Amino acid sequence: MTTLSDPLDPLLSHTRADDRPMAETLRALHALLPVAGDPRDPVEMLALLRFLYRIGRRDLPLARVFEGHVDAMQIIGRYDDPAAVAAMAGQGSLFGVWNAALVDEPLRVFDGRLHGGKSFASGCGLLTHALAGADTPEGHRLLLIDLAASTPEVDRTWWDVVGMERSQTHVVRWNGADPASFRTIGQPGDYAREPYFSGGALRFVACHAGGIAGVFDRVRDHLIATGRGEDPHQLGRLAELYGAAEAAADAVRSVAATWAEPGFIERVAAARLAVASAAERAITLAQQAVGVSGMFVAHPLSAAMTDLMVYLRQPAPDVQRMRVGKAVVDAVLVPGL
């Protein structure tokens, strides 16, 4: 009997190799996407989340940039022309969502031209198109910007962080970009429209959960390779680490089953808190298990931990706690088996 190989496995086994540019890997991942556009049901949602989880397990910076590509494609397909964006991606276009405001320099359309900038612009230098919120005469709207026709000024000195360096997350600015290089997508308010906005949050939480599994993999591999896998203290840590990784995966899996149902938004917020807690515990356990060896830059665990630490820092965690607390008061969220 012949076992069919999974095309994702060899692709991810070379994600950090110098001889394979990340843009090439992103295009190859797009060709393997299990879901085109918005998931139509929980089955499709789970298939997409599992895909992102597997990428995050091997390479979180790659997962971050690819999730942005998926996000942008879903938004454009939902509010504009799904056939056109699919054709562009099929021809090699790479998309991302750049929506973090740049203090004192908001992105805006003035006299028909594009001015201002964005921070946390992941995939800068890799993407061909960016979807970004901008102030326009019609209100705050999403713009699809052709980055070849309207190349921004890029500040690459800003992204000086301990992890996620390879996500190429920079500050970008435009100073009077030609109106022919961008166009509006959808209507004011579309970016944060639910349940799609929370669906996007669940996608990056799936990447986080994959990152926790990646920490688990590297700790286990290190302990076995160094002959410490049978040490009773290490067995206890591995058991806890497995529990953290499995709890994170289960949190994502259970919320996926409620895609677009009442309470989905609140369940996503709860999953964000649960996965963040599991990640912090996993990082502590990994440091205890491997020790200083795992903090050397050349050690596979080093990048796995620091990438996860940085990627976890999504904005407004207290807002998620308050949302979950309010959902508990309103009996939207009730624990059960």
JSON list of N, CA, C and O in Angstrom, two decimals, residues 26-75:
[
{"chain": "A", "resi": 26, "resn": "LEU", "atom": "N", "xyz": [5.30, 31.55, 0.54]},
{"chain": "A", "resi": 26, "resn": "LEU", "atom": "CA", "xyz": [3.94, 32.08, 0.68]},
{"chain": "A", "resi": 26, "resn": "LEU", "atom": "C", "xyz": [3.08, 31.74, -0.54]},
{"chain": "A", "resi": 26, "resn": "LEU", "atom": "O", "xyz": [1.92, 31.34, -0.40]},
{"chain": "A", "resi": 27, "resn": "ARG", "atom": "N", "xyz": [3.65, 31.85, -1.71]},
{"chain": "A", "resi": 27, "resn": "ARG", "atom": "CA", "xyz": [2.89, 31.52, -2.93]},
{"chain": "A", "resi": 27, "resn": "ARG", "atom": "C", "xyz": [2.59, 30.02, -2.98]},
{"chain": "A", "resi": 27, "resn": "ARG", "atom": "O", "xyz": [1.50, 29.62, -3.40]},
{"chain": "A", "resi": 28, "resn": "ALA", "atom": "N", "xyz": [3.54, 29.22, -2.55]},
{"chain": "A", "resi": 28, "resn": "ALA", "atom": "CA", "xyz": [3.30, 27.78, -2.52]},
{"chain": "A", "resi": 28, "resn": "ALA", "atom": "C", "xyz": [2.22, 27.42, -1.51]},
{"chain": "A", "resi": 28, "resn": "ALA", "atom": "O", "xyz": [1.39, 26.53, -1.75]},
{"chain": "A", "resi": 29, "resn": "LEU", "atom": "N", "xyz": [2.20, 28.10, -0.38]},
{"chain": "A", "resi": 29, "resn": "LEU", "atom": "CA", "xyz": [1.16, 27.86, 0.62]},
{"chain": "A", "resi": 29, "resn": "LEU", "atom": "C", "xyz": [-0.20, 28.25, 0.08]},
{"chain": "A", "resi": 29, "resn": "LEU", "atom": "O", "xyz": [-1.20, 27.56, 0.32]},
{"chain": "A", "resi": 30, "resn": "HIS", "atom": "N", "xyz": [-0.26, 29.36, -0.65]},
{"chain": "A", "resi": 30, "resn": "HIS", "atom": "CA", "xyz": [-1.54, 29.79, -1.22]},
{"chain": "A", "resi": 30, "resn": "HIS", "atom": "C", "xyz": [-2.12, 28.70, -2.11]},
{"chain": "A", "resi": 30, "resn": "HIS", "atom": "O", "xyz": [-3.34, 28.45, -2.10]},
{"chain": "A", "resi": 31, "resn": "ALA", "atom": "N", "xyz": [-1.28, 28.06, -2.87]},
{"chain": "A", "resi": 31, "resn": "ALA", "atom": "CA", "xyz": [-1.75, 27.01, -3.79]},
{"chain": "A", "resi": 31, "resn": "ALA", "atom": "C", "xyz": [-2.34, 25.82, -3.04]},
{"chain": "A", "resi": 31, "resn": "ALA", "atom": "O", "xyz": [-3.11, 25.05, -3.62]},
{"chain": "A", "resi": 32, "resn": "LEU", "atom": "N", "xyz": [-2.00, 25.68, -1.74]},
{"chain": "A", "resi": 32, "resn": "LEU", "atom": "CA", "xyz": [-2.49, 24.56, -0.95]},
{"chain": "A", "resi": 32, "resn": "LEU", "atom": "C", "xyz": [-3.65, 24.94, -0.02]},
{"chain": "A", "resi": 32, "resn": "LEU", "atom": "O", "xyz": [-4.13, 24.09, 0.74]},
{"chain": "A", "resi": 33, "resn": "LEU", "atom": "N", "xyz": [-4.08, 26.19, -0.06]},
{"chain": "A", "resi": 33, "resn": "LEU", "atom": "CA", "xyz": [-5.16, 26.65, 0.84]},
{"chain": "A", "resi": 33, "resn": "LEU", "atom": "C", "xyz": [-6.37, 25.73, 0.75]},
{"chain": "A", "resi": 33, "resn": "LEU", "atom": "O", "xyz": [-6.89, 25.48, -0.34]},
{"chain": "A", "resi": 34, "resn": "PRO", "atom": "N", "xyz": [-6.85, 25.24, 1.89]},
{"chain": "A", "resi": 34, "resn": "PRO", "atom": "CA", "xyz": [-7.99, 24.31, 1.84]},
{"chain": "A", "resi": 34, "resn": "PRO", "atom": "C", "xyz": [-9.33, 25.00, 1.64]},
{"chain": "A", "resi": 34, "resn": "PRO", "atom": "O", "xyz": [-10.32, 24.33, 1.31]},
{"chain": "A", "resi": 35, "resn": "VAL", "atom": "N", "xyz": [-9.40, 26.32, 1.85]},
{"chain": "A", "resi": 35, "resn": "VAL", "atom": "CA", "xyz": [-10.66, 27.04, 1.76]},
{"chain": "A", "resi": 35, "resn": "VAL", "atom": "C", "xyz": [-10.44, 28.32, 0.97]},
{"chain": "A", "resi": 35, "resn": "VAL", "atom": "O", "xyz": [-9.54, 29.10, 1.28]},
{"chain": "A", "resi": 36, "resn": "ALA", "atom": "N", "xyz": [-11.25, 28.54, -0.04]},
{"chain": "A", "resi": 36, "resn": "ALA", "atom": "CA", "xyz": [-11.19, 29.77, -0.83]},
{"chain": "A", "resi": 36, "resn": "ALA", "atom": "C", "xyz": [-12.26, 30.72, -0.30]},
{"chain": "A", "resi": 36, "resn": "ALA", "atom": "O", "xyz": [-13.45, 30.39, -0.31]},
{"chain": "A", "resi": 37, "resn": "GLY", "atom": "N", "xyz": [-11.87, 31.89, 0.17]},
{"chain": "A", "resi": 37, "resn": "GLY", "atom": "CA", "xyz": [-12.85, 32.84, 0.68]},
{"chain": "A", "resi": 37, "resn": "GLY", "atom": "C", "xyz": [-13.26, 32.52, 2.10]},
{"chain": "A", "resi": 37, "resn": "GLY", "atom": "O", "xyz": [-12.61, 31.76, 2.83]},
{"chain": "A", "resi": 38, "resn": "ASP", "atom": "N", "xyz": [-14.39, 33.11, 2.53]},
{"chain": "A", "resi": 38, "resn": "ASP", "atom": "CA", "xyz": [-14.89, 32.88, 3.88]},
{"chain": "A", "resi": 38, "resn": "ASP", "atom": "C", "xyz": [-15.33, 31.43, 4.06]},
{"chain": "A", "resi": 38, "resn": "ASP", "atom": "O", "xyz": [-15.97, 30.87, 3.16]},
{"chain": "A", "resi": 39, "resn": "PRO", "atom": "N", "xyz": [-15.04, 30.83, 5.20]},
{"chain": "A", "resi": 39, "resn": "PRO", "atom": "CA", "xyz": [-15.55, 29.47, 5.46]},
{"chain": "A", "resi": 39, "resn": "PRO", "atom": "C", "xyz": [-17.08, 29.46, 5.44]},
{"chain": "A", "resi": 39, "resn": "PRO", "atom": "O", "xyz": [-17.72, 30.33, 6.02]},
{"chain": "A", "resi": 40, "resn": "ARG", "atom": "N", "xyz": [-17.64, 28.48, 4.78]},
{"chain": "A", "resi": 40, "resn": "ARG", "atom": "CA", "xyz": [-19.10, 28.41, 4.67]},
{"chain": "A", "resi": 40, "resn": "ARG", "atom": "C", "xyz": [-19.74, 27.71, 5.85]},
{"chain": "A", "resi": 40, "resn": "ARG", "atom": "O", "xyz": [-20.95, 27.84, 6.07]},
{"chain": "A", "resi": 41, "resn": "ASP", "atom": "N", "xyz": [-18.95, 26.97, 6.61]},
{"chain": "A", "resi": 41, "resn": "ASP", "atom": "CA", "xyz": [-19.50, 26.23, 7.75]},
{"chain": "A", "resi": 41, "resn": "ASP", "atom": "C", "xyz": [-18.36, 25.89, 8.70]},
{"chain": "A", "resi": 41, "resn": "ASP", "atom": "O", "xyz": [-17.19, 26.14, 8.41]},
{"chain": "A", "resi": 42, "resn": "PRO", "atom": "N", "xyz": [-18.67, 25.31, 9.88]},
{"chain": "A", "resi": 42, "resn": "PRO", "atom": "CA", "xyz": [-17.62, 24.96, 10.84]},
{"chain": "A", "resi": 42, "resn": "PRO", "atom": "C", "xyz": [-16.57, 24.00, 10.31]},
{"chain": "A", "resi": 42, "resn": "PRO", "atom": "O", "xyz": [-15.41, 24.06, 10.72]},
{"chain": "A", "resi": 43, "resn": "VAL", "atom": "N", "xyz": [-16.95, 23.13, 9.40]},
{"chain": "A", "resi": 43, "resn": "VAL", "atom": "CA", "xyz": [-15.99, 22.17, 8.83]},
{"chain": "A", "resi": 43, "resn": "VAL", "atom": "C", "xyz": [-14.92, 22.92, 8.05]},
{"chain": "A", "resi": 43, "resn": "VAL", "atom": "O", "xyz": [-13.71, 22.64, 8.19]},
{"chain": "A", "resi": 44, "resn": "GLU", "atom": "N", "xyz": [-15.33, 23.86, 7.22]},
{"chain": "A", "resi": 44, "resn": "GLU", "atom": "CA", "xyz": [-14.36, 24.65, 6.46]},
{"chain": "A", "resi": 44, "resn": "GLU", "atom": "C", "xyz": [-13.53, 25.54, 7.38]},
{"chain": "A", "resi": 44, "resn": "GLU", "atom": "O", "xyz": [-12.33, 25.73, 7.16]},
{"chain": "A", "resi": 45, "resn": "MET", "atom": "N", "xyz": [-14.16, 26.10, 8.40]},
{"chain": "A", "resi": 45, "resn": "MET", "atom": "CA", "xyz": [-13.42, 26.93, 9.35]},
{"chain": "A", "resi": 45, "resn": "MET", "atom": "C", "xyz": [-12.33, 26.12, 10.02]},
{"chain": "A", "resi": 45, "resn": "MET", "atom": "O", "xyz": [-11.17, 26.56, 10.11]},
{"chain": "A", "resi": 46, "resn": "LEU", "atom": "N", "xyz": [-12.65, 24.92, 10.47]},
{"chain": "A", "resi": 46, "resn": "LEU", "atom": "CA", "xyz": [-11.65, 24.09, 11.14]},
{"chain": "A", "resi": 46, "resn": "LEU", "atom": "C", "xyz": [-10.53, 23.68, 10.19]},
{"chain": "A", "resi": 46, "resn": "LEU", "atom": "O", "xyz": [-9.36, 23.64, 10.58]},
{"chain": "A", "resi": 47, "resn": "ALA", "atom": "N", "xyz": [-10.86, 23.41, 8.95]},
{"chain": "A", "resi": 47, "resn": "ALA", "atom": "CA", "xyz": [-9.84, 23.04, 7.97]},
{"chain": "A", "resi": 47, "resn": "ALA", "atom": "C", "xyz": [-8.84, 24.19, 7.78]},
{"chain": "A", "resi": 47, "resn": "ALA", "atom": "O", "xyz": [-7.62, 23.98, 7.71]},
{"chain": "A", "resi": 48, "resn": "LEU", "atom": "N", "xyz": [-9.35, 25.41, 7.71]},
{"chain": "A", "resi": 48, "resn": "LEU", "atom": "CA", "xyz": [-8.48, 26.57, 7.55]},
{"chain": "A", "resi": 48, "resn": "LEU", "atom": "C", "xyz": [-7.63, 26.78, 8.80]},
{"chain": "A", "resi": 48, "resn": "LEU", "atom": "O", "xyz": [-6.42, 27.05, 8.71]},
{"chain": "A", "resi": 49, "resn": "LEU", "atom": "N", "xyz": [-8.23, 26.66, 9.97]},
{"chain": "A", "resi": 49, "resn": "LEU", "atom": "CA", "xyz": [-7.50, 26.85, 11.22]},
{"chain": "A", "resi": 49, "resn": "LEU", "atom": "C", "xyz": [-6.41, 25.80, 11.38]},
{"chain": "A", "resi": 49, "resn": "LEU", "atom": "O", "xyz": [-5.31, 26.10, 11.86]},
{"chain": "A", "resi": 50, "resn": "ARG", "atom": "N", "xyz": [-6.70, 24.57, 11.01]},
{"chain": "A", "resi": 50, "resn": "ARG", "atom": "CA", "xyz": [-5.69, 23.51, 11.10]},
{"chain": "A", "resi": 50, "resn": "ARG", "atom": "C", "xyz": [-4.51, 23.79, 10.17]},
{"chain": "A", "resi": 50, "resn": "ARG", "atom": "O", "xyz": [-3.35, 23.51, 10.50]},
{"chain": "A", "resi": 51, "resn": "PHE", "atom": "N", "xyz": [-4.80, 24.33, 9.01]},
{"chain": "A", "resi": 51, "resn": "PHE", "atom": "CA", "xyz": [-3.75, 24.69, 8.06]},
{"chain": "A", "resi": 51, "resn": "PHE", "atom": "C", "xyz": [-2.82, 25.73, 8.67]},
{"chain": "A", "resi": 51, "resn": "PHE", "atom": "O", "xyz": [-1.59, 25.60, 8.65]},
{"chain": "A", "resi": 52, "resn": "LEU", "atom": "N", "xyz": [-3.41, 26.78, 9.25]},
{"chain": "A", "resi": 52, "resn": "LEU", "atom": "CA", "xyz": [-2.62, 27.84, 9.87]},
{"chain": "A", "resi": 52, "resn": "LEU", "atom": "C", "xyz": [-1.87, 27.32, 11.11]},
{"chain": "A", "resi": 52, "resn": "LEU", "atom": "O", "xyz": [-0.73, 27.72, 11.36]},
{"chain": "A", "resi": 53, "resn": "TYR", "atom": "N", "xyz": [-2.51, 26.45, 11.86]},
{"chain": "A", "resi": 53, "resn": "TYR", "atom": "CA", "xyz": [-1.89, 25.85, 13.04]},
{"chain": "A", "resi": 53, "resn": "TYR", "atom": "C", "xyz": [-0.61, 25.11, 12.65]},
{"chain": "A", "resi": 53, "resn": "TYR", "atom": "O", "xyz": [0.42, 25.22, 13.31]},
{"chain": "A", "resi": 54, "resn": "ARG", "atom": "N", "xyz": [-0.69, 24.35, 11.58]},
{"chain": "A", "resi": 54, "resn": "ARG", "atom": "CA", "xyz": [0.47, 23.58, 11.14]},
{"chain": "A", "resi": 54, "resn": "ARG", "atom": "C", "xyz": [1.61, 24.49, 10.69]},
{"chain": "A", "resi": 54, "resn": "ARG", "atom": "O", "xyz": [2.79, 24.20, 10.93]},
{"chain": "A", "resi": 55, "resn": "ILE", "atom": "N", "xyz": [1.27, 25.59, 10.03]},
{"chain": "A", "resi": 55, "resn": "ILE", "atom": "CA", "xyz": [2.32, 26.53, 9.62]},
{"chain": "A", "resi": 55, "resn": "ILE", "atom": "C", "xyz": [2.96, 27.16, 10.86]},
{"chain": "A", "resi": 55, "resn": "ILE", "atom": "O", "xyz": [4.18, 27.24, 10.97]},
{"chain": "A", "resi": 56, "resn": "GLY", "atom": "N", "xyz": [2.11, 27.60, 11.81]},
{"chain": "A", "resi": 56, "resn": "GLY", "atom": "CA", "xyz": [2.62, 28.21, 13.03]},
{"chain": "A", "resi": 56, "resn": "GLY", "atom": "C", "xyz": [3.47, 27.26, 13.84]},
{"chain": "A", "resi": 56, "resn": "GLY", "atom": "O", "xyz": [4.41, 27.69, 14.53]},
{"chain": "A", "resi": 57, "resn": "ARG", "atom": "N", "xyz": [3.18, 25.99, 13.79]},
{"chain": "A", "resi": 57, "resn": "ARG", "atom": "CA", "xyz": [3.95, 24.99, 14.54]},
{"chain": "A", "resi": 57, "resn": "ARG", "atom": "C", "xyz": [5.38, 24.92, 14.04]},
{"chain": "A", "resi": 57, "resn": "ARG", "atom": "O", "xyz": [6.30, 24.65, 14.82]},
{"chain": "A", "resi": 58, "resn": "ARG", "atom": "N", "xyz": [5.59, 25.19, 12.77]},
{"chain": "A", "resi": 58, "resn": "ARG", "atom": "CA", "xyz": [6.94, 25.13, 12.19]},
{"chain": "A", "resi": 58, "resn": "ARG", "atom": "C", "xyz": [7.60, 26.49, 12.12]},
{"chain": "A", "resi": 58, "resn": "ARG", "atom": "O", "xyz": [8.81, 26.61, 12.29]},
{"chain": "A", "resi": 59, "resn": "ASP", "atom": "N", "xyz": [6.80, 27.56, 11.87]},
{"chain": "A", "resi": 59, "resn": "ASP", "atom": "CA", "xyz": [7.42, 28.86, 11.58]},
{"chain": "A", "resi": 59, "resn": "ASP", "atom": "C", "xyz": [6.39, 29.97, 11.82]},
{"chain": "A", "resi": 59, "resn": "ASP", "atom": "O", "xyz": [5.58, 30.28, 10.95]},
{"chain": "A", "resi": 60, "resn": "LEU", "atom": "N", "xyz": [6.44, 30.60, 13.00]},
{"chain": "A", "resi": 60, "resn": "LEU", "atom": "CA", "xyz": [5.44, 31.61, 13.35]},
{"chain": "A", "resi": 60, "resn": "LEU", "atom": "C", "xyz": [5.52, 32.87, 12.48]},
{"chain": "A", "resi": 60, "resn": "LEU", "atom": "O", "xyz": [4.48, 33.42, 12.11]},
{"chain": "A", "resi": 61, "resn": "PRO", "atom": "N", "xyz": [6.71, 33.39, 12.15]},
{"chain": "A", "resi": 61, "resn": "PRO", "atom": "CA", "xyz": [6.73, 34.56, 11.26]},
{"chain": "A", "resi": 61, "resn": "PRO", "atom": "C", "xyz": [6.07, 34.28, 9.91]},
{"chain": "A", "resi": 61, "resn": "PRO", "atom": "O", "xyz": [5.35, 35.12, 9.39]},
{"chain": "A", "resi": 62, "resn": "LEU", "atom": "N", "xyz": [6.31, 33.10, 9.36]},
{"chain": "A", "resi": 62, "resn": "LEU", "atom": "CA", "xyz": [5.66, 32.73, 8.11]},
{"chain": "A", "resi": 62, "resn": "LEU", "atom": "C", "xyz": [4.15, 32.67, 8.31]},
{"chain": "A", "resi": 62, "resn": "LEU", "atom": "O", "xyz": [3.38, 33.15, 7.46]},
{"chain": "A", "resi": 63, "resn": "ALA", "atom": "N", "xyz": [3.70, 32.08, 9.42]},
{"chain": "A", "resi": 63, "resn": "ALA", "atom": "CA", "xyz": [2.27, 31.99, 9.70]},
{"chain": "A", "resi": 63, "resn": "ALA", "atom": "C", "xyz": [1.65, 33.37, 9.83]},
{"chain": "A", "resi": 63, "resn": "ALA", "atom": "O", "xyz": [0.53, 33.60, 9.34]},
{"chain": "A", "resi": 64, "resn": "ARG", "atom": "N", "xyz": [2.37, 34.28, 10.47]},
{"chain": "A", "resi": 64, "resn": "ARG", "atom": "CA", "xyz": [1.84, 35.65, 10.64]},
{"chain": "A", "resi": 64, "resn": "ARG", "atom": "C", "xyz": [1.61, 36.31, 9.28]},
{"chain": "A", "resi": 64, "resn": "ARG", "atom": "O", "xyz": [0.54, 36.91, 9.05]},
{"chain": "A", "resi": 65, "resn": "VAL", "atom": "N", "xyz": [2.57, 36.23, 8.41]},
{"chain": "A", "resi": 65, "resn": "VAL", "atom": "CA", "xyz": [2.42, 36.88, 7.11]},
{"chain": "A", "resi": 65, "resn": "VAL", "atom": "C", "xyz": [1.37, 36.18, 6.26]},
{"chain": "A", "resi": 65, "resn": "VAL", "atom": "O", "xyz": [0.57, 36.83, 5.58]},
{"chain": "A", "resi": 66, "resn": "PHE", "atom": "N", "xyz": [1.35, 34.85, 6.30]},
{"chain": "A", "resi": 66, "resn": "PHE", "atom": "CA", "xyz": [0.37, 34.13, 5.49]},
{"chain": "A", "resi": 66, "resn": "PHE", "atom": "C", "xyz": [-1.05, 34.36, 6.01]},
{"chain": "A", "resi": 66, "resn": "PHE", "atom": "O", "xyz": [-1.98, 34.48, 5.20]},
{"chain": "A", "resi": 67, "resn": "GLU", "atom": "N", "xyz": [-1.24, 34.44, 7.31]},
{"chain": "A", "resi": 67, "resn": "GLU", "atom": "CA", "xyz": [-2.57, 34.74, 7.85]},
{"chain": "A", "resi": 67, "resn": "GLU", "atom": "C", "xyz": [-3.05, 36.09, 7.37]},
{"chain": "A", "resi": 67, "resn": "GLU", "atom": "O", "xyz": [-4.23, 36.28, 7.07]},
{"chain": "A", "resi": 68, "resn": "GLY", "atom": "N", "xyz": [-2.14, 37.07, 7.25]},
{"chain": "A", "resi": 68, "resn": "GLY", "atom": "CA", "xyz": [-2.52, 38.37, 6.72]},
{"chain": "A", "resi": 68, "resn": "GLY", "atom": "C", "xyz": [-2.95, 38.28, 5.26]},
{"chain": "A", "resi": 68, "resn": "GLY", "atom": "O", "xyz": [-3.88, 38.97, 4.83]},
{"chain": "A", "resi": 69, "resn": "HIS", "atom": "N", "xyz": [-2.29, 37.42, 4.51]},
{"chain": "A", "resi": 69, "resn": "HIS", "atom": "CA", "xyz": [-2.67, 37.18, 3.11]},
{"chain": "A", "resi": 69, "resn": "HIS", "atom": "C", "xyz": [-4.09, 36.61, 3.05]},
{"chain": "A", "resi": 69, "resn": "HIS", "atom": "O", "xyz": [-4.93, 37.07, 2.26]},
{"chain": "A", "resi": 70, "resn": "VAL", "atom": "N", "xyz": [-4.38, 35.63, 3.90]},
{"chain": "A", "resi": 70, "resn": "VAL", "atom": "CA", "xyz": [-5.72, 35.03, 3.94]},
{"chain": "A", "resi": 70, "resn": "VAL", "atom": "C", "xyz": [-6.75, 36.08, 4.35]},
{"chain": "A", "resi": 70, "resn": "VAL", "atom": "O", "xyz": [-7.83, 36.17, 3.76]},
{"chain": "A", "resi": 71, "resn": "ASP", "atom": "N", "xyz": [-6.42, 36.87, 5.36]},
{"chain": "A", "resi": 71, "resn": "ASP", "atom": "CA", "xyz": [-7.33, 37.91, 5.84]},
{"chain": "A", "resi": 71, "resn": "ASP", "atom": "C", "xyz": [-7.69, 38.88, 4.73]},
{"chain": "A", "resi": 71, "resn": "ASP", "atom": "O", "xyz": [-8.87, 39.18, 4.48]},
{"chain": "A", "resi": 72, "resn": "ALA", "atom": "N", "xyz": [-6.69, 39.37, 4.04]},
{"chain": "A", "resi": 72, "resn": "ALA", "atom": "CA", "xyz": [-6.93, 40.33, 2.97]},
{"chain": "A", "resi": 72, "resn": "ALA", "atom": "C", "xyz": [-7.76, 39.73, 1.84]},
{"chain": "A", "resi": 72, "resn": "ALA", "atom": "O", "xyz": [-8.70, 40.36, 1.32]},
{"chain": "A", "resi": 73, "resn": "MET", "atom": "N", "xyz": [-7.45, 38.50, 1.46]},
{"chain": "A", "resi": 73, "resn": "MET", "atom": "CA", "xyz": [-8.20, 37.86, 0.39]},
{"chain": "A", "resi": 73, "resn": "MET", "atom": "C", "xyz": [-9.67, 37.67, 0.77]},
{"chain": "A", "resi": 73, "resn": "MET", "atom": "O", "xyz": [-10.57, 37.86, -0.05]},
{"chain": "A", "resi": 74, "resn": "GLN", "atom": "N", "xyz": [-9.91, 37.29, 2.02]},
{"chain": "A", "resi": 74, "resn": "GLN", "atom": "CA", "xyz": [-11.30, 37.12, 2.46]},
{"chain": "A", "resi": 74, "resn": "GLN", "atom": "C", "xyz": [-12.05, 38.45, 2.42]},
{"chain": "A", "resi": 74, "resn": "GLN", "atom": "O", "xyz": [-13.20, 38.52, 1.97]},
{"chain": "A", "resi": 75, "resn": "ILE", "atom": "N", "xyz": [-11.42, 39.51, 2.91]},
{"chain": "A", "resi": 75, "resn": "ILE", "atom": "CA", "xyz": [-12.08, 40.82, 2.93]},
{"chain": "A", "resi": 75, "resn": "ILE", "atom": "C", "xyz": [-12.38, 41.30, 1.52]},
{"chain": "A", "resi": 75, "resn": "ILE", "atom": "O", "xyz": [-13.49, 41.75, 1.21]}
]
